mmCIF file of C-alpha atoms and ligand atoms in Angstrom:
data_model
loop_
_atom_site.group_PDB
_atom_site.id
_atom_site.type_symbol
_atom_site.label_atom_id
_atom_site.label_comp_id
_atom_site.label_asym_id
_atom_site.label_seq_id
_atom_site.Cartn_x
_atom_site.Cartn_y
_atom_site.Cartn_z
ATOM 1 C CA UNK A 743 122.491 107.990 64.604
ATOM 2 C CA UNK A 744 120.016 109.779 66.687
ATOM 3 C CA UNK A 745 118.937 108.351 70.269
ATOM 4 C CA UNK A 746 115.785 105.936 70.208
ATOM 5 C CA UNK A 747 113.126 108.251 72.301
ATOM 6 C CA UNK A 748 112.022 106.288 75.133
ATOM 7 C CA UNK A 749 108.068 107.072 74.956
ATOM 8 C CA UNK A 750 106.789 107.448 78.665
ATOM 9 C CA UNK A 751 103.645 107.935 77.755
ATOM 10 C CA UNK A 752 102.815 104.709 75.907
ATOM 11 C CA UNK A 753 104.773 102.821 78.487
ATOM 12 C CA UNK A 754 102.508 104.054 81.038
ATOM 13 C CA UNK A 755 99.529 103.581 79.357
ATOM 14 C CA UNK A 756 100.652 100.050 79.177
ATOM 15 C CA UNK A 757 101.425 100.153 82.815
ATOM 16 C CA UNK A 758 97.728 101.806 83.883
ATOM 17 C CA UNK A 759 96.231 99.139 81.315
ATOM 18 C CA UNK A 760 97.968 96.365 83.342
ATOM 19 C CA UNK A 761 96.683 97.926 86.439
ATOM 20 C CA UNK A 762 93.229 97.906 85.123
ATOM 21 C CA UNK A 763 92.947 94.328 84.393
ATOM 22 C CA UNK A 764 93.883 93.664 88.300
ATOM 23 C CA UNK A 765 91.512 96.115 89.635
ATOM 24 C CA UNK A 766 88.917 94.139 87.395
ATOM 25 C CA UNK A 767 90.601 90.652 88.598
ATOM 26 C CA UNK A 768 90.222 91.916 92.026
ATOM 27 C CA UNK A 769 86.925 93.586 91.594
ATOM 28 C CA UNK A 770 85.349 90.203 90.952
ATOM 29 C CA UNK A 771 86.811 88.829 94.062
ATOM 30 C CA UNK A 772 84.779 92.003 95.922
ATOM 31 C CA UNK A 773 87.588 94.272 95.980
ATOM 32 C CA UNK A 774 87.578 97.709 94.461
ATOM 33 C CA UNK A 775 91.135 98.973 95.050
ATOM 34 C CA UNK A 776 91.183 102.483 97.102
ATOM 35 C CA UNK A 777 93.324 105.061 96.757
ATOM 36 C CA UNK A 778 92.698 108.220 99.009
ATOM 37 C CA UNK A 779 94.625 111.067 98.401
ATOM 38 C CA UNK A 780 94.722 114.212 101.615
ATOM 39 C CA UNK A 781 95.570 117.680 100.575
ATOM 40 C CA UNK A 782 95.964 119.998 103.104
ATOM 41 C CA UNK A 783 96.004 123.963 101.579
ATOM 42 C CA UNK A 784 95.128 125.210 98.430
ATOM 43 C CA UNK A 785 98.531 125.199 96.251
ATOM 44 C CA UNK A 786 97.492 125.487 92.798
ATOM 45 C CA UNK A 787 99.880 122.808 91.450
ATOM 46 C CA UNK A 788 99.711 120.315 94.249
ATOM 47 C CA UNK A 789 95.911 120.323 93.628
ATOM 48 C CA UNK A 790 96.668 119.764 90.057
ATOM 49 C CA UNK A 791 98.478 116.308 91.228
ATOM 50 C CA UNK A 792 95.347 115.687 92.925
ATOM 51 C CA UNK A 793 93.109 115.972 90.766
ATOM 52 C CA UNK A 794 95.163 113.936 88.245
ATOM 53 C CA UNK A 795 95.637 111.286 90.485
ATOM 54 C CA UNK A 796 91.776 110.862 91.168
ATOM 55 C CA UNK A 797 90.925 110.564 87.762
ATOM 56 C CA UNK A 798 93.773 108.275 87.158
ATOM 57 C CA UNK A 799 91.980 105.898 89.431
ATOM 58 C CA UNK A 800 88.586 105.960 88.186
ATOM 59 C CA UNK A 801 90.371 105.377 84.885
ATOM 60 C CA UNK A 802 91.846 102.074 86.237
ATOM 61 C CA UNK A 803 88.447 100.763 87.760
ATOM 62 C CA UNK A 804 89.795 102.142 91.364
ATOM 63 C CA UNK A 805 87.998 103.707 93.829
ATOM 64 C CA UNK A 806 90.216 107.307 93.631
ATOM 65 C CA UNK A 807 88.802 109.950 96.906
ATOM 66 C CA UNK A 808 90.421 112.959 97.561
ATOM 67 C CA UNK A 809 90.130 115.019 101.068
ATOM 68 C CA UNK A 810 90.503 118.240 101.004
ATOM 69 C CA UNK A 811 91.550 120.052 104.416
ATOM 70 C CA UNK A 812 92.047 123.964 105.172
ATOM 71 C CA UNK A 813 95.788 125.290 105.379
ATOM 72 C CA UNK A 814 95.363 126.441 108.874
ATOM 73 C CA UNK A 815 94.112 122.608 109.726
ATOM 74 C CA UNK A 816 96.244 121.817 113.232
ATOM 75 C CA UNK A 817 98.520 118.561 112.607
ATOM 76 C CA UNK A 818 96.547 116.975 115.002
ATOM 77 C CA UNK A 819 93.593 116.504 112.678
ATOM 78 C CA UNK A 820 95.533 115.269 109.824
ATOM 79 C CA UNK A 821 97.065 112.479 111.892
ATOM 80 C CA UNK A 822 93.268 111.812 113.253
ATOM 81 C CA UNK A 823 92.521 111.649 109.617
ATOM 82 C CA UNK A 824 95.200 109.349 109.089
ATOM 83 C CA UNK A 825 94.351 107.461 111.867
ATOM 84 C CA UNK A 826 91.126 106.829 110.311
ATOM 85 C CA UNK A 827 92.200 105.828 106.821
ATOM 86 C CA UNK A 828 94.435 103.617 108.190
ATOM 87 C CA UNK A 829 91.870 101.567 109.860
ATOM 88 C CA UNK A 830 89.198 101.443 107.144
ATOM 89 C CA UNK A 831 89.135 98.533 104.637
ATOM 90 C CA UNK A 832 87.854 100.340 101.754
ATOM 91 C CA UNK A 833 91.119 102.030 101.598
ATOM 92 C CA UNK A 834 94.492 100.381 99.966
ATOM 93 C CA UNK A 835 96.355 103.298 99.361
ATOM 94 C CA UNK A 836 96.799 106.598 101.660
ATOM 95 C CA UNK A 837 99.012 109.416 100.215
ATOM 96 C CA UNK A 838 99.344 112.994 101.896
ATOM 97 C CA UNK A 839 99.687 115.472 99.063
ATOM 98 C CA UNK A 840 103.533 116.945 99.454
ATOM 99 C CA UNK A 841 104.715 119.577 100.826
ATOM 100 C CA UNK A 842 102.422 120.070 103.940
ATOM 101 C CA UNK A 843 102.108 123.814 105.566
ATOM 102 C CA UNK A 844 104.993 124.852 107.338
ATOM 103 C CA UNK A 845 103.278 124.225 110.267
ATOM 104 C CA UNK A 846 103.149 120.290 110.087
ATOM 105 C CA UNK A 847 106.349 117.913 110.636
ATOM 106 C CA UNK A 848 106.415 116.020 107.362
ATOM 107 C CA UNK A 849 108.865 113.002 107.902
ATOM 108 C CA UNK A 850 105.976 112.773 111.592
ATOM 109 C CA UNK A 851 102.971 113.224 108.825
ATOM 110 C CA UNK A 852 104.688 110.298 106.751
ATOM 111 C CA UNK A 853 105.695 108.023 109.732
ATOM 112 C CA UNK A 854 101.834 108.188 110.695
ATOM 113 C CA UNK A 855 100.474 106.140 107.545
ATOM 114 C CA UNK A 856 100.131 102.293 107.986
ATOM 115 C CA UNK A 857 103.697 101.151 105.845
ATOM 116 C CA UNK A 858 101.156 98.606 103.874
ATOM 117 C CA UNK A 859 99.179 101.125 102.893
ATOM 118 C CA UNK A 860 101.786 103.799 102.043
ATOM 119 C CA UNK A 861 101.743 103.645 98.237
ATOM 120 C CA UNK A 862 104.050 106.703 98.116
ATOM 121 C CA UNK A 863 106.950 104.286 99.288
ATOM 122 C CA UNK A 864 107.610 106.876 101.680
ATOM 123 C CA UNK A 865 107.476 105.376 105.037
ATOM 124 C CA UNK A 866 110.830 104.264 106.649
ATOM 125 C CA UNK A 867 109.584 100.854 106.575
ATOM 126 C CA UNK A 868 109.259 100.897 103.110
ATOM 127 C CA UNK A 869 112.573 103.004 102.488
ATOM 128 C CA UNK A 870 114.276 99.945 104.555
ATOM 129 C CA UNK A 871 112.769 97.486 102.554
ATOM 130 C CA UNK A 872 113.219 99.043 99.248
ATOM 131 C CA UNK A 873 117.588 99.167 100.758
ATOM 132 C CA UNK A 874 116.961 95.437 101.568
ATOM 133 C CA UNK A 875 115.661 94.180 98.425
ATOM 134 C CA UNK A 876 112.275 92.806 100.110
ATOM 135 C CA UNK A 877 109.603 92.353 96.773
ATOM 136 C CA UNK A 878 107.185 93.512 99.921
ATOM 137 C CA UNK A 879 107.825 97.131 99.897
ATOM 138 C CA UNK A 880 106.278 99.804 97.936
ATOM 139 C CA UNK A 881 109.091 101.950 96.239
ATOM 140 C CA UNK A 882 108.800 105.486 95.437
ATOM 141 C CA UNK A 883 106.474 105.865 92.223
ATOM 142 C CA UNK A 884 109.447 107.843 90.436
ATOM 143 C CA UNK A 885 112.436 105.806 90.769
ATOM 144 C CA UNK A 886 109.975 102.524 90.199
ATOM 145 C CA UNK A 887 108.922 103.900 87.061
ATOM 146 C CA UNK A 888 112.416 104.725 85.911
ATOM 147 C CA UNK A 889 113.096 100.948 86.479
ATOM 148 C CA UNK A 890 109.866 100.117 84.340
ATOM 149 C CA UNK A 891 111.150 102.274 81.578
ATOM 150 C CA UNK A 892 114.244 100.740 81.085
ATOM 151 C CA UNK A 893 112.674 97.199 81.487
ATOM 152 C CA UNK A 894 110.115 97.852 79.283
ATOM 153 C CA UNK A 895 112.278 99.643 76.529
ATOM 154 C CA UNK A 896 114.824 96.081 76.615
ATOM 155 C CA UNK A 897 117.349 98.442 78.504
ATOM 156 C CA UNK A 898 119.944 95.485 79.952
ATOM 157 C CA UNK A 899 121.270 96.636 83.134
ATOM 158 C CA UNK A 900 122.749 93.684 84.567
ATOM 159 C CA UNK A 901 126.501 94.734 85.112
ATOM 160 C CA UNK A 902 126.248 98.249 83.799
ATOM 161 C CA UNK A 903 127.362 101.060 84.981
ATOM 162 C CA UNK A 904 124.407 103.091 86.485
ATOM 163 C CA UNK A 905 125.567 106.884 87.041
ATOM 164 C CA UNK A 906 122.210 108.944 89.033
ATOM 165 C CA UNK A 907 122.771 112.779 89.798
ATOM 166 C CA UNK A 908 121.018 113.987 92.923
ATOM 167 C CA UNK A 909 120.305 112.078 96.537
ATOM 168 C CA UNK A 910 116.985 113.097 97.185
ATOM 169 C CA UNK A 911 114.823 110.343 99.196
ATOM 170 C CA UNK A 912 111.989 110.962 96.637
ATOM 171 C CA UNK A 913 114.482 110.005 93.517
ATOM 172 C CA UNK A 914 118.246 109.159 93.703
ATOM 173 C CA UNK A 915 118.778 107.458 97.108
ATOM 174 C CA UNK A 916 116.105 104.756 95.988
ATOM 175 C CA UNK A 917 116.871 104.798 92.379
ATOM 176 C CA UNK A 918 120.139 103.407 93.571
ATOM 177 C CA UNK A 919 119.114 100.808 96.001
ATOM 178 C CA UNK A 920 116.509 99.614 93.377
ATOM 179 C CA UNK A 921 119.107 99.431 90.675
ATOM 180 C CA UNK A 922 121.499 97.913 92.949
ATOM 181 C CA UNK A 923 119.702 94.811 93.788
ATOM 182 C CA UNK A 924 120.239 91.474 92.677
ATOM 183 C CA UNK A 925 117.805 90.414 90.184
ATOM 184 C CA UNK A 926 115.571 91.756 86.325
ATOM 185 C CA UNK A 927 115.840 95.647 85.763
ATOM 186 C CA UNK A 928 119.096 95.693 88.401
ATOM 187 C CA UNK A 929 122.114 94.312 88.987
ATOM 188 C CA UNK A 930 123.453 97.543 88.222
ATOM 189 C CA UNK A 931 126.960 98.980 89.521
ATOM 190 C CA UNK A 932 125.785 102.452 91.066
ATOM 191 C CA UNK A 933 127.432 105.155 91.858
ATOM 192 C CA UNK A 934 125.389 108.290 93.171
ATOM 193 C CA UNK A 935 126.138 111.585 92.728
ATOM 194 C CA UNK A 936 125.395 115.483 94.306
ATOM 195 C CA UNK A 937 126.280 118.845 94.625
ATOM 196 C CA UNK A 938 129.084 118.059 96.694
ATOM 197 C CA UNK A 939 130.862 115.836 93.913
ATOM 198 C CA UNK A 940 133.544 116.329 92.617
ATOM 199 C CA UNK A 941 134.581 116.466 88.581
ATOM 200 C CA UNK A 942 130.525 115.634 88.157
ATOM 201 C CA UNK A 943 131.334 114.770 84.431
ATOM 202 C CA UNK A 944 134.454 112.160 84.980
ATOM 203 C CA UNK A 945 131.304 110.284 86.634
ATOM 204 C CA UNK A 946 128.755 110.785 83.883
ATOM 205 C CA UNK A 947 131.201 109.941 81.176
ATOM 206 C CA UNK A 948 131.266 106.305 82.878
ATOM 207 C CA UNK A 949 127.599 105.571 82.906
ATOM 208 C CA UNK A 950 126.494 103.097 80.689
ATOM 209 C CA UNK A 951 123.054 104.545 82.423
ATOM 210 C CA UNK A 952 122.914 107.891 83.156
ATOM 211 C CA UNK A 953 119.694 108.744 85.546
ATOM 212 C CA UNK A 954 119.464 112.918 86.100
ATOM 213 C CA UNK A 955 117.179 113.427 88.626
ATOM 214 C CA UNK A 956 118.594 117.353 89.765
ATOM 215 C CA UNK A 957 116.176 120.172 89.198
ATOM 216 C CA UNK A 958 119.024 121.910 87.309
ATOM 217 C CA UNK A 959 117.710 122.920 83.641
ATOM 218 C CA UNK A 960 119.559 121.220 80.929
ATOM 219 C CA UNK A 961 122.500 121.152 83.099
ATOM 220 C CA UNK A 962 123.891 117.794 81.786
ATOM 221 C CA UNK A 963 125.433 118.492 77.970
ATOM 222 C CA UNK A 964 126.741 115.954 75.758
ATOM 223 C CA UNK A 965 130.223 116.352 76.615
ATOM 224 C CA UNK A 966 129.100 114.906 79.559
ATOM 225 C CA UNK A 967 127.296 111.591 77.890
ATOM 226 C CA UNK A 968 129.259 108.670 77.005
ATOM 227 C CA UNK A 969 128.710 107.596 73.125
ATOM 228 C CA UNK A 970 125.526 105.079 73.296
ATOM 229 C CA UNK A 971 124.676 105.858 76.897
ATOM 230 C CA UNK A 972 121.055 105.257 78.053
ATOM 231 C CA UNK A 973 119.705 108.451 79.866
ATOM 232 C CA UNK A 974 117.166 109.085 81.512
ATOM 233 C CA UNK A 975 115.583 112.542 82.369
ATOM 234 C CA UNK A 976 113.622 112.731 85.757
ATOM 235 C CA UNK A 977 113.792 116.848 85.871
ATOM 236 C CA UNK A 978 111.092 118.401 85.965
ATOM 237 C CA UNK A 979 111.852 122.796 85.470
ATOM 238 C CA UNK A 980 110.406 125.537 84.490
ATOM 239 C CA UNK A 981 112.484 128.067 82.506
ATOM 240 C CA UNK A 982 110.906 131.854 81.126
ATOM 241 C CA UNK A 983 110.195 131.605 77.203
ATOM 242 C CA UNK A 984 108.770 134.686 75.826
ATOM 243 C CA UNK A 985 107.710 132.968 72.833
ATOM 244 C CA UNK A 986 105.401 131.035 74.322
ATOM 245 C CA UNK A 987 102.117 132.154 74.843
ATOM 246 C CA UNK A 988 102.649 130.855 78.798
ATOM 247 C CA UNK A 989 105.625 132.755 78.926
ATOM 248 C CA UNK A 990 107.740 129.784 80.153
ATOM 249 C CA UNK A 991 108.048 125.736 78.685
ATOM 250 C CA UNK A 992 109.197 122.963 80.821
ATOM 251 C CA UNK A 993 112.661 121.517 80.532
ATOM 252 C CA UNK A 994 114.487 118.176 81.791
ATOM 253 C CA UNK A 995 118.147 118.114 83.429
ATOM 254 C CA UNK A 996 119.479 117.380 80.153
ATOM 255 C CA UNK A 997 120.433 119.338 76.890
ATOM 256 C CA UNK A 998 117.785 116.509 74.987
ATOM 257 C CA UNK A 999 119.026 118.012 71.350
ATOM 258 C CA UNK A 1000 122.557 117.726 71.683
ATOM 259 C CA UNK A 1001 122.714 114.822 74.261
ATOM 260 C CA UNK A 1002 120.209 113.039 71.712
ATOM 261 C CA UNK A 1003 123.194 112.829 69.492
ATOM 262 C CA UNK A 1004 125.475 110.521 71.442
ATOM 263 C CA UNK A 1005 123.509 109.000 73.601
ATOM 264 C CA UNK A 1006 121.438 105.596 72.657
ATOM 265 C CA UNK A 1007 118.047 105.928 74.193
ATOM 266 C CA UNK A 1008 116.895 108.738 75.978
ATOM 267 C CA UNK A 1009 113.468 110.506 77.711
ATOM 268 C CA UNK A 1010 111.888 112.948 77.008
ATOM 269 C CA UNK A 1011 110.830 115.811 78.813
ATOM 270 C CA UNK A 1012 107.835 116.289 78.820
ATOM 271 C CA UNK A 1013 106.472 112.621 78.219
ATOM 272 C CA UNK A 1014 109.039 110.565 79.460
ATOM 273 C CA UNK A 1015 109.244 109.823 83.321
ATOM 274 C CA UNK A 1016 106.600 112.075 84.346
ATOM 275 C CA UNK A 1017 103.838 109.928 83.153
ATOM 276 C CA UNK A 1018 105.426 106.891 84.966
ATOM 277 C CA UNK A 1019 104.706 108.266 88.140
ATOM 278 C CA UNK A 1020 100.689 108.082 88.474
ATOM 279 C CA UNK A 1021 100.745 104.945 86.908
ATOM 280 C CA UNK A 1022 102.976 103.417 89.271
ATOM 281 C CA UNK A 1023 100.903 105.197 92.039
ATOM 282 C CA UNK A 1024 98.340 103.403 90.982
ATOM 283 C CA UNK A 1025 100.429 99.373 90.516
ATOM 284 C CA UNK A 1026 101.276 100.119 93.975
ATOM 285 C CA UNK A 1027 97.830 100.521 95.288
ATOM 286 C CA UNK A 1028 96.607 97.721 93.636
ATOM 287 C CA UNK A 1029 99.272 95.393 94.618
ATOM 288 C CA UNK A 1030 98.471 97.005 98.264
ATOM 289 C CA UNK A 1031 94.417 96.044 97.487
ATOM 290 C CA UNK A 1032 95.870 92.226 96.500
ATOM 291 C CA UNK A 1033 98.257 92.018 99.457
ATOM 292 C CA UNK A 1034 95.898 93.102 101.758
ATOM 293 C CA UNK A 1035 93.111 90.449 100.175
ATOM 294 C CA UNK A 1036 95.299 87.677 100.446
ATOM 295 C CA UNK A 1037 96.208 88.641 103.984
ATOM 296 C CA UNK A 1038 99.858 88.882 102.911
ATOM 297 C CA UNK A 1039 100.080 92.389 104.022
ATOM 298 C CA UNK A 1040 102.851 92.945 106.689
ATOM 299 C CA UNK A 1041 104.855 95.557 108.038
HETATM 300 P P1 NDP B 1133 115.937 117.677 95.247
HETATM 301 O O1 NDP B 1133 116.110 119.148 95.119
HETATM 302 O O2 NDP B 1133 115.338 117.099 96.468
HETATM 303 O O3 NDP B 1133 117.374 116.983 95.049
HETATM 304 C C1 NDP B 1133 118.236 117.411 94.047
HETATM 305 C C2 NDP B 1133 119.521 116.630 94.142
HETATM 306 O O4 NDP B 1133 120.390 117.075 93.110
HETATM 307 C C3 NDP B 1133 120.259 116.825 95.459
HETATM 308 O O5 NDP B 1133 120.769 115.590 95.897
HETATM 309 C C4 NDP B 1133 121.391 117.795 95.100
HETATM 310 O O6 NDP B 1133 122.566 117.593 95.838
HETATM 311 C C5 NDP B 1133 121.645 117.419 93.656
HETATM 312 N N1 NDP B 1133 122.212 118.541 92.905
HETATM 313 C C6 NDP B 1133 121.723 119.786 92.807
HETATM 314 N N2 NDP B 1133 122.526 120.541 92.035
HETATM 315 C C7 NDP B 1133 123.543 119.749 91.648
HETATM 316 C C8 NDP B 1133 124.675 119.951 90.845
HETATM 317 N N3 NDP B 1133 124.953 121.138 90.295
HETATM 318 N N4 NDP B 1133 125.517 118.919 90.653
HETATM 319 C C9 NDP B 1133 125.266 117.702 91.212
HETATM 320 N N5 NDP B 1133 124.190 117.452 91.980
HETATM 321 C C10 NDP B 1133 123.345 118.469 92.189
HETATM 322 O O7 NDP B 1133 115.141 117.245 93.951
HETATM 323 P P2 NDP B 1133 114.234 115.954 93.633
HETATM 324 O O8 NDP B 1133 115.041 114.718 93.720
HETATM 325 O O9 NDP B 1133 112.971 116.061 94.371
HETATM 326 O O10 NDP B 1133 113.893 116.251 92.102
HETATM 327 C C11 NDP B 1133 114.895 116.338 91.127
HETATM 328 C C12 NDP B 1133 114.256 116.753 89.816
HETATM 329 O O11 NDP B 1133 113.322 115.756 89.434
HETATM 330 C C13 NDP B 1133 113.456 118.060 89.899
HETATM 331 O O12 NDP B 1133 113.563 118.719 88.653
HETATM 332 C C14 NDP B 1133 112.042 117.591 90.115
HETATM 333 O O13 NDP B 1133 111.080 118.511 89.629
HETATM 334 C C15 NDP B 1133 112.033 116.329 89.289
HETATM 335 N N6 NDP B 1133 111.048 115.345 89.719
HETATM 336 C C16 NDP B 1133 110.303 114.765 88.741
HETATM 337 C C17 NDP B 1133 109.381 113.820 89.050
HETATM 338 C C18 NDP B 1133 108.611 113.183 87.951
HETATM 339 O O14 NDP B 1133 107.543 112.682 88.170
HETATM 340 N N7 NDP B 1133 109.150 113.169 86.724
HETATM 341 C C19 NDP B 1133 109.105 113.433 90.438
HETATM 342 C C20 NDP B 1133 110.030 114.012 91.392
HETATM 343 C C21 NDP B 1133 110.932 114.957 91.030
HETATM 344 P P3 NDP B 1133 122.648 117.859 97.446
HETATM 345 O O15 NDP B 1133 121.975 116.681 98.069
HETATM 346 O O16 NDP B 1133 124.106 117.888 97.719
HETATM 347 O O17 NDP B 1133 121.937 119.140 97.697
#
């Protein structure tokens, strides 16, 4: 039997609808939760984020505000800017738009946004308490909304076997520490894989969960997929396709068709994790706007 499609889109619409209701909960306690988004050049899909992401918020009742600086602007001034959105109460949430000019020190960009107000779960502080297991932190919108997918879909993970492919401190390294905890949508056994591995698919055929999060197009096939595995598709790529008036389509890490077969559940691509991640942007920002009401905000 086919794979049960895990529908990203309808989960997340469920997710921004939840998000809603709070902004409205909060917005009759005088709060309008904040995001504000800082974009620094003029990349053409960065600014599509952007934009996305501010009309995600006004969709959810939020205040979304986007600034827009120059390329050429001298690090300086975006930490000034930073310094400023860090101190004003109107504002929750505070993401800088990824990647910055070469010029700028990201990880220095990143370490200058106040941890309670870094929605993108980017900070160290929230990276350490993300490893730690503290329900404070704000995780990294991707790897959260994987973990919302498989709650939501009645994926058990308690004392499965979680495979992810890739490392990166956007996706794998907190997808594991998030499915590693004690406690709903974990308890997972982990084991985390890169390009350094060895006999990738030995590991894959293991995973009762099988989270590709590589940037390698359709690299995982089903000989790699253990019969009823759950998989999840977190690549994002871009491969040429003549036949389409674009001239290219967008493809996940995995061969959907023929993994589709064997596995259980699986994503999507497109409309699978990719929607998770603005609506999780936004559950962090209002959970920000409510910790910060209640005072409970703390680094
Ligand atoms: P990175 O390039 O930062 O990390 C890729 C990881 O995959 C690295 O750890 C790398 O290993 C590993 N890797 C690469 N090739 C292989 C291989 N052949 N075998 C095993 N491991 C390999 O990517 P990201 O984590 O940022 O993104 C991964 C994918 O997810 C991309 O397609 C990206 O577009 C997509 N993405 C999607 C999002 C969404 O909203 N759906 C959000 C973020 C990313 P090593 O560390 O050894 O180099």
């Amino acid at each position: 039997m086919p794979a049960e499609r895990i529908d990203g889109v309808a989960i997340a619409a469920k997710v921004r609808a939840r998000v809603a209701a709070e902004a409205a909960t909060l917005g009759a306690l005088g709060v309008q939760p904040g995001l504000t988004v800082v974009l620094v050049g003029d990349d053409p899909a960065s600014a599509f984020y952007v934009g996305a992401k501010e009309k995600a918020c006004r969709e959810a009742g939020m205040r979304g505000e986007t600034i827009r600086l120059p390329a050429a602007t001298p690090e300086a001034e975006l930490l000034a800017v930073i310094d400023r959105l860090n101190a004003d109460p109107a504002v929750h949430g505070i993401l800088v738009q990824m990647p910055v000019p070469k010029h700028m020190d990201p990880q220095k960009v990143i370490r200058r946004i106040d941890p309670t107000k870094d929605v993108d779960g980017f900070h160290p502080v929230n990276a350490g308490k993300v490893l730690i297991g503290d329900a404070d932190g704000f995780a990294p919108c991707t790897p959260a909304g994987v973990q919302v997918l498989l709650a939501e879909s009645g994926v058990e993970t308690a004392g499965k076997e979680a495979v992810i492919l890739g490392r990166s401190t956007i996706v794998g390294k907190p997808m594991a520490a998030l499915l590693m905890q004690a406690g709903r949508g974990a308890d997972c056994t982990v084991t985390v894989c890169h390009s350094r591995t060895k006999d990738l698919a030995a590991h894959t055929r293991r995973a009762d969960i099988l989270i590709a999060a590589i940037g390698r197009p359709e690299m995982v096939t089903a000989d790699m997929v253990k019969p009823g595995a759950v998989v999840i598709d977190v690549g994002i790529n871009r491969v040429d396709d003549p036949a389409t008036k674009k001239g290219y389509r967008i493809v996940g890490d995995v061969r959907f068709d023929e993994v589709a077969a064997v596995a259980s559940r699986i994503t999507p691509v497109p409309g699978g994790v990719g929607p998770m991640t603005i609506a999780m942007l936004l559950a962090n920002t209002v959970r920000a706007a409510r910790l910060r009401h209640e005072g409970a905000a703390r680094t």
